[in-house]
Coordinates of C-alpha atoms in Angstrom, one line a residue:
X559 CA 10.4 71.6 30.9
X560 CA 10.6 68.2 32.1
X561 CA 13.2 67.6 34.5
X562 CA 16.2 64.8 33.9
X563 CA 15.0 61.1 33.9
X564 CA 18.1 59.5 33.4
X565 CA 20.8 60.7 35.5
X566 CA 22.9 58.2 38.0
X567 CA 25.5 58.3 40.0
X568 CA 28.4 56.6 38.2
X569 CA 28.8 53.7 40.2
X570 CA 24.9 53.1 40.0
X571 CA 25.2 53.9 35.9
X572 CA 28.5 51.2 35.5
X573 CA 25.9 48.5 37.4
X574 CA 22.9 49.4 35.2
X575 CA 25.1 49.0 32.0
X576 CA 27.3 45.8 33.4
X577 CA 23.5 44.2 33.4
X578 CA 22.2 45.5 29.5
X579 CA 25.7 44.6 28.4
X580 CA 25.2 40.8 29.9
X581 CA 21.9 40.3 28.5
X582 CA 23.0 41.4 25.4
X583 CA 26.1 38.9 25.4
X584 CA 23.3 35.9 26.4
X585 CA 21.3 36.9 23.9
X586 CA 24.3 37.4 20.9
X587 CA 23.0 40.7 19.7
X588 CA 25.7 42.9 19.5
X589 CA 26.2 43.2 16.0
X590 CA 22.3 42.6 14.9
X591 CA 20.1 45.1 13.8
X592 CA 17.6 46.3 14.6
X593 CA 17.8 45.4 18.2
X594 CA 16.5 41.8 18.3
X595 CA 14.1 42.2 20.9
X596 CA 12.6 38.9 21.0
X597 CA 16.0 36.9 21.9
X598 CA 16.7 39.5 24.2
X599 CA 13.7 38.8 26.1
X600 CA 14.0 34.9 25.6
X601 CA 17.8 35.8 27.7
X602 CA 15.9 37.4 30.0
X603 CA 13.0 34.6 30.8
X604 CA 10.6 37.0 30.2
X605 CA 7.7 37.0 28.2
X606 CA 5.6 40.0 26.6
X607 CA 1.6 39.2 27.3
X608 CA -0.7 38.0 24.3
X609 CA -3.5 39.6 25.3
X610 CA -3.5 43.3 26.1
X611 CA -5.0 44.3 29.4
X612 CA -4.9 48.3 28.6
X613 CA -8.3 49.3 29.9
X614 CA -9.6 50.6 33.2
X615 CA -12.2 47.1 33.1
X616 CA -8.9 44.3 32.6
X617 CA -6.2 46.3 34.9
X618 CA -8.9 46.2 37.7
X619 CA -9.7 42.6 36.8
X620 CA -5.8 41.7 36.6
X621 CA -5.3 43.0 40.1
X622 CA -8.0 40.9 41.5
X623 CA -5.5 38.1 41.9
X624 CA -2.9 39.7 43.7
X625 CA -1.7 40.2 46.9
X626 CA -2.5 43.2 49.1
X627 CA 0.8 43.6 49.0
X628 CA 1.7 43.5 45.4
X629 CA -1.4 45.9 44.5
X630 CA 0.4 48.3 47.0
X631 CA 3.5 48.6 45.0
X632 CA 1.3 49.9 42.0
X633 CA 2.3 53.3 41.3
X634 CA 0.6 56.1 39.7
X635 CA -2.4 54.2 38.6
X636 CA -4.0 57.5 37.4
X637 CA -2.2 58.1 33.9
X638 CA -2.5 56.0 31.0
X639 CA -0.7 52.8 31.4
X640 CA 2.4 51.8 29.2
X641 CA 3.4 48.5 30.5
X642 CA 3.0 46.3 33.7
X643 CA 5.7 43.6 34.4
X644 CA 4.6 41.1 36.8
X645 CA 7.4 39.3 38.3
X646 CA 5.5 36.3 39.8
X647 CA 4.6 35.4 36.5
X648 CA 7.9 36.6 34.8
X649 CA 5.4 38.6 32.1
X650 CA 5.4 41.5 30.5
X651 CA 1.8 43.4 29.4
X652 CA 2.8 46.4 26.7
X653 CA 0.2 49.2 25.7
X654 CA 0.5 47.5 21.5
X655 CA -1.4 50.7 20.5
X656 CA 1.8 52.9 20.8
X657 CA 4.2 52.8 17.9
X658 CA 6.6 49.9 17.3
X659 CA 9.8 51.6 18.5
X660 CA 8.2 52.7 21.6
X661 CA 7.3 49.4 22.2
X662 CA 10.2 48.1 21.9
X663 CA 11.7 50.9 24.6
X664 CA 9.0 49.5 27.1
X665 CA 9.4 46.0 26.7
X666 CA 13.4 46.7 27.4
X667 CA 12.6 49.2 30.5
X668 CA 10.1 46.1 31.8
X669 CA 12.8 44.2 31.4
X670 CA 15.1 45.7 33.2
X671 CA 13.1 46.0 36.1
X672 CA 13.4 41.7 35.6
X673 CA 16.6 41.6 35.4
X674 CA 18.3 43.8 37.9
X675 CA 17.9 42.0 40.9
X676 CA 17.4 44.8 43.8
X677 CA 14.2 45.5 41.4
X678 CA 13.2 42.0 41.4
X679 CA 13.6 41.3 45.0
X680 CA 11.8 44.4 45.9
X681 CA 9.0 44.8 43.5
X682 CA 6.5 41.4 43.2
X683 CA 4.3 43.5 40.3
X684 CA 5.7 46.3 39.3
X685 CA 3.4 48.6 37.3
X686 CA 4.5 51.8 34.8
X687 CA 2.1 54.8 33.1
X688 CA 2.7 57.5 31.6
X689 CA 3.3 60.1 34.8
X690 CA 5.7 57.2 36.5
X691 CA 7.6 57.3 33.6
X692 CA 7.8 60.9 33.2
X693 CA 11.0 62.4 34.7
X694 CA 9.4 65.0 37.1
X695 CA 8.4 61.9 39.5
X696 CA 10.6 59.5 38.8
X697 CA 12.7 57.3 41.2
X698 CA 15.9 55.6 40.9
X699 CA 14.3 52.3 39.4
X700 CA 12.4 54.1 36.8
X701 CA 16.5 55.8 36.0
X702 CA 17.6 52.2 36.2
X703 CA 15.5 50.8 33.8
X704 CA 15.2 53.7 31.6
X705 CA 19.4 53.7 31.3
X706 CA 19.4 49.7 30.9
X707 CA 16.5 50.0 28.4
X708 CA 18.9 52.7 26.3
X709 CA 22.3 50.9 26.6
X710 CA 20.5 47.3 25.5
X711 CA 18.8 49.4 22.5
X712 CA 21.5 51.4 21.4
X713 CA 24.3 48.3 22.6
X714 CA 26.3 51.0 24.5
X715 CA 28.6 52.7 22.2
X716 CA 27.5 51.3 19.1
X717 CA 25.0 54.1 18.1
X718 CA 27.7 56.4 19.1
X719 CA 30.4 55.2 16.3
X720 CA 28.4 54.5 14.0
X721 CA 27.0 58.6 14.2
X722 CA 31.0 59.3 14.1
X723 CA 30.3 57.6 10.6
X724 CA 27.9 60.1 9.5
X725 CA 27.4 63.5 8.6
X726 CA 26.9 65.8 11.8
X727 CA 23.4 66.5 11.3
X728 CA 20.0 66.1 11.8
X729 CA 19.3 63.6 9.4
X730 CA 21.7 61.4 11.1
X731 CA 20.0 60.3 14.2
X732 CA 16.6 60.2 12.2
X733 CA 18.3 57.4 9.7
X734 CA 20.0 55.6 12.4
X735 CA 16.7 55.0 14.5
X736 CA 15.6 53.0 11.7
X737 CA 18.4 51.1 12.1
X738 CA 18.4 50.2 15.9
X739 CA 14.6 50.2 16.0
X740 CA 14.4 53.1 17.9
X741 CA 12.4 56.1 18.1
X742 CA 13.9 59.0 16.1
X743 CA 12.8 60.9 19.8
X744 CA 15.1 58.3 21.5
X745 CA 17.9 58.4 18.9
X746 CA 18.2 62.2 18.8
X747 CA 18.4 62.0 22.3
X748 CA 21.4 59.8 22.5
X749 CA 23.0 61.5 19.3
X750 CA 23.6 65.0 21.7
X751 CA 24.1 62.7 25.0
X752 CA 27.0 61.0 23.4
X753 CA 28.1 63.4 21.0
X754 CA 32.1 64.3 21.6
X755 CA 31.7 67.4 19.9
X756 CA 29.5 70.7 21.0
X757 CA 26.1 70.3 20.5
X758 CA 22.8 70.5 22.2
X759 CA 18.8 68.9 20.6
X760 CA 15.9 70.6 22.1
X761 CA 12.7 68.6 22.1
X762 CA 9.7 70.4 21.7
X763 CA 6.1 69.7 22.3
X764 CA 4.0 70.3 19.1
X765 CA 4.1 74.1 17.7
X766 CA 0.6 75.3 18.4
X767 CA -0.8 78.6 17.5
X768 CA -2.2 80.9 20.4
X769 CA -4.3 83.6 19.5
X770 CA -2.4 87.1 20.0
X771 CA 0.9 85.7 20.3
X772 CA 1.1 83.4 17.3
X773 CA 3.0 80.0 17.4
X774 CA 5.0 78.1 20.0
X775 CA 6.1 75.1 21.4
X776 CA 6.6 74.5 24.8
X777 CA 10.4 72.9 25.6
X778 CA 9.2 69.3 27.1
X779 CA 13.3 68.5 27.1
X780 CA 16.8 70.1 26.6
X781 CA 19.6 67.4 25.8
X782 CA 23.2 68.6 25.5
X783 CA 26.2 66.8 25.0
X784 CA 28.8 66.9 27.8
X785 CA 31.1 69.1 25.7
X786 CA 28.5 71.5 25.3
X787 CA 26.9 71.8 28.8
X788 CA 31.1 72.3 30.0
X789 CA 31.2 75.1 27.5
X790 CA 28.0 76.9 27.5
X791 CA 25.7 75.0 30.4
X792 CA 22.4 73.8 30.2
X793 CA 19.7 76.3 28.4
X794 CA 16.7 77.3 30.6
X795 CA 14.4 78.1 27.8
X796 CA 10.5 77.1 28.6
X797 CA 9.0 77.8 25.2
X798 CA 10.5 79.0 21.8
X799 CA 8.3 81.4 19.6
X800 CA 8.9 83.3 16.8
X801 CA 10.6 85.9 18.2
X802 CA 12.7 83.8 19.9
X803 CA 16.3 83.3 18.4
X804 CA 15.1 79.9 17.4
X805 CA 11.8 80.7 16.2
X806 CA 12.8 80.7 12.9
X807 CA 14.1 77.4 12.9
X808 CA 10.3 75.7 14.1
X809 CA 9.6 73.4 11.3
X810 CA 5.8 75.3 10.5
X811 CA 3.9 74.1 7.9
X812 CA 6.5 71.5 6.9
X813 CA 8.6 68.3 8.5
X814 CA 12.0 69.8 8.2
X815 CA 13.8 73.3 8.3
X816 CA 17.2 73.8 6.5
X817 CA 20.7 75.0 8.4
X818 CA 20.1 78.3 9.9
X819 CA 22.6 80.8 11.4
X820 CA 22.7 82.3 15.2
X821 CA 25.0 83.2 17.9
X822 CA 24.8 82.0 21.1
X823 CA 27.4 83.0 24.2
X824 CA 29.0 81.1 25.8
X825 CA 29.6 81.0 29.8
X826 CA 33.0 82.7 29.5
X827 CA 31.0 85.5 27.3
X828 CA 32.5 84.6 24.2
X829 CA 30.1 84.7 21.4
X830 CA 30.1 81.4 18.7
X831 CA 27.9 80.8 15.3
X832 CA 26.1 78.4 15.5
X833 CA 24.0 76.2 13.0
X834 CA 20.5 75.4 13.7
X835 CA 18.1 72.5 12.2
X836 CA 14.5 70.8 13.1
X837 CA 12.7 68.0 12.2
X838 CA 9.0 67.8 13.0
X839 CA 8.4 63.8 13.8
X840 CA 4.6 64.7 14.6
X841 CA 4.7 63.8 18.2
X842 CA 7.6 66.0 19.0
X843 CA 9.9 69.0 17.3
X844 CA 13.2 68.4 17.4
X845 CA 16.0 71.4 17.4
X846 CA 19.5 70.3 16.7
X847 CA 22.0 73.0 17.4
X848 CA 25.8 72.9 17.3
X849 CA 28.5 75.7 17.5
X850 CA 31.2 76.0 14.7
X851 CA 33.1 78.9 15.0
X852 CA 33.6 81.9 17.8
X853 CA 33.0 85.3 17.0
X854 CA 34.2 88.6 17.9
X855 CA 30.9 90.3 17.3
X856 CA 27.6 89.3 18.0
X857 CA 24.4 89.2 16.2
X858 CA 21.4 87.3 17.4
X859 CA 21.9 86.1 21.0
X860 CA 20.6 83.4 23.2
X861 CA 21.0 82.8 26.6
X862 CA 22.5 80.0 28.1
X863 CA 23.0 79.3 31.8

């Protein structure tokens, strides 16, 4: 499992979010939908590159005109590259063969490395891939632009009352990623995050089948809402297969399983039901699980820690 890639000290989070929330009040998009990305980055003064330079050839040609020390802030050059921001030029280069919505979470982390000025001052080209942005290596200025580029998408609570709105399920974050332009990886993610009630998604790599053992799907992330890691702390699952208490619920042969049943305990002992549901968005599985009642027997158990 990946570790966290997002966490902050409060007084570093409050900063980070003082920031999105000004660029979103320069820009006027609070109450615009989907995220208006293009104004956002005309408030910011920065600019998305016409001309994609994602290939080995064009990176190394790009860094040709750059300072010795500029090409020594690059980091983790090995990975596939998602986006480069280049503050002497105020430009931002985006991978355009990812999806749309993950675009759009780029060109908002880019731009939040522009516009949080210890990352400006610091960093004169400052250069993202795929292992900088994963969690397990991450610093606190990939956090800081990961949290700006999630409170300028979702416009800080908005997403959260407007899932308040909805039915609590599933199908809720998937149909209000659509309307934030974000991913439904992203929105499910800040559906638990900010969630008031009990509740926990897991995000799962793709269910692959493995000869002698069937099919599984590694845990890449485990998102819980605050209510839920106070009650029954974070789970440490690796992997969920089919004889795992979730097994059932992997979305095999189809995008979406129904409501199941299962108990989980909580860290008190208590046993609760719980409700269980998963939505296969091809890239990842996504488990949404929620308590709703405690028991005083148990049935199916899984761990929590």
């Amino acid at each position: 499992m990946k570790p966290d890639d997002s966490t902050l000290s409060s007084h570093d989070l409050l900063a980070i979010e003082r920031r999105a929330a000004h660029l979103l009040d320069r820009a006027d998009a609070w109450d615009r939908f989907p995220v208006p990305i293009e104004d956002l980055l005309a408030a910011a003064n920065v600019k998305v590159a016409t001309h994609s330079l994602f290939n080995p050839a064009s990176v190394l040609a790009y860094l040709k005109g750059k300072t010795v020390e500029a090409v020594s802030n690059i980091k983790s050059a090995v990975s596939k590259i998602l986006g480069i921001y280049d503050a002497g030029e105020n430009l931002i280069h985006i991978d355009q063969s990812v999806v749309e919505s993950k675009q759009t979470f780029l060109k908002l982390h880019e731009t939040g490395h522009h516009d949080i000025p210890t990352h400006r001052k610091l960093f004169r080209f400052f250069q993202d891939c795929e292992k900088t942005l994963a969690p397990e290596i991450a610093d606190q200025f990939e956090r800081e632009a990961n949290n700006f580029a999630r409170f300028a998408l979702f416009k800080g609570d908005t997403f959260m009352t407007h899932a308040a709105d909805h039915a609590f399920e599933i199908k809720t974050p998937i149909k209000l990623a659509k309307k934030f332009g974000a991913s439904i990886y992203a929105s499910t993610r800040e559906f638990a995050r900010t969630n008031p009630r009990a509740c926990v998604v897991y995000i799962l790599e793709p269910v692959e089948f493995v000869e002698g053992d069937g099919a599984r799907a590694e845990v890449r992330r485990i998102e819980p809402s605050s209510k839920f890691l106070s009650q029954f702390g974070l789970p440490k699952d690796t992997e969920i297969t089919l004889d795992h208490p979730l097994g059932p619920v992997l979305p095999i042969g189809r995008k979406m399983t129904r409501p199941m049943t299962l108990s989980i305990k909580d860290k008190n002992g208590v046993v609760h039901e719980c409700v269980a549901e998963a939505f296969d968005t091809t890239y990842n599985v996504l488990i949404l699980l929620y308590p709703v009642k405690a028991l005083t027997g148990t049935t199916i158990v899984l761990s929590a820690i």
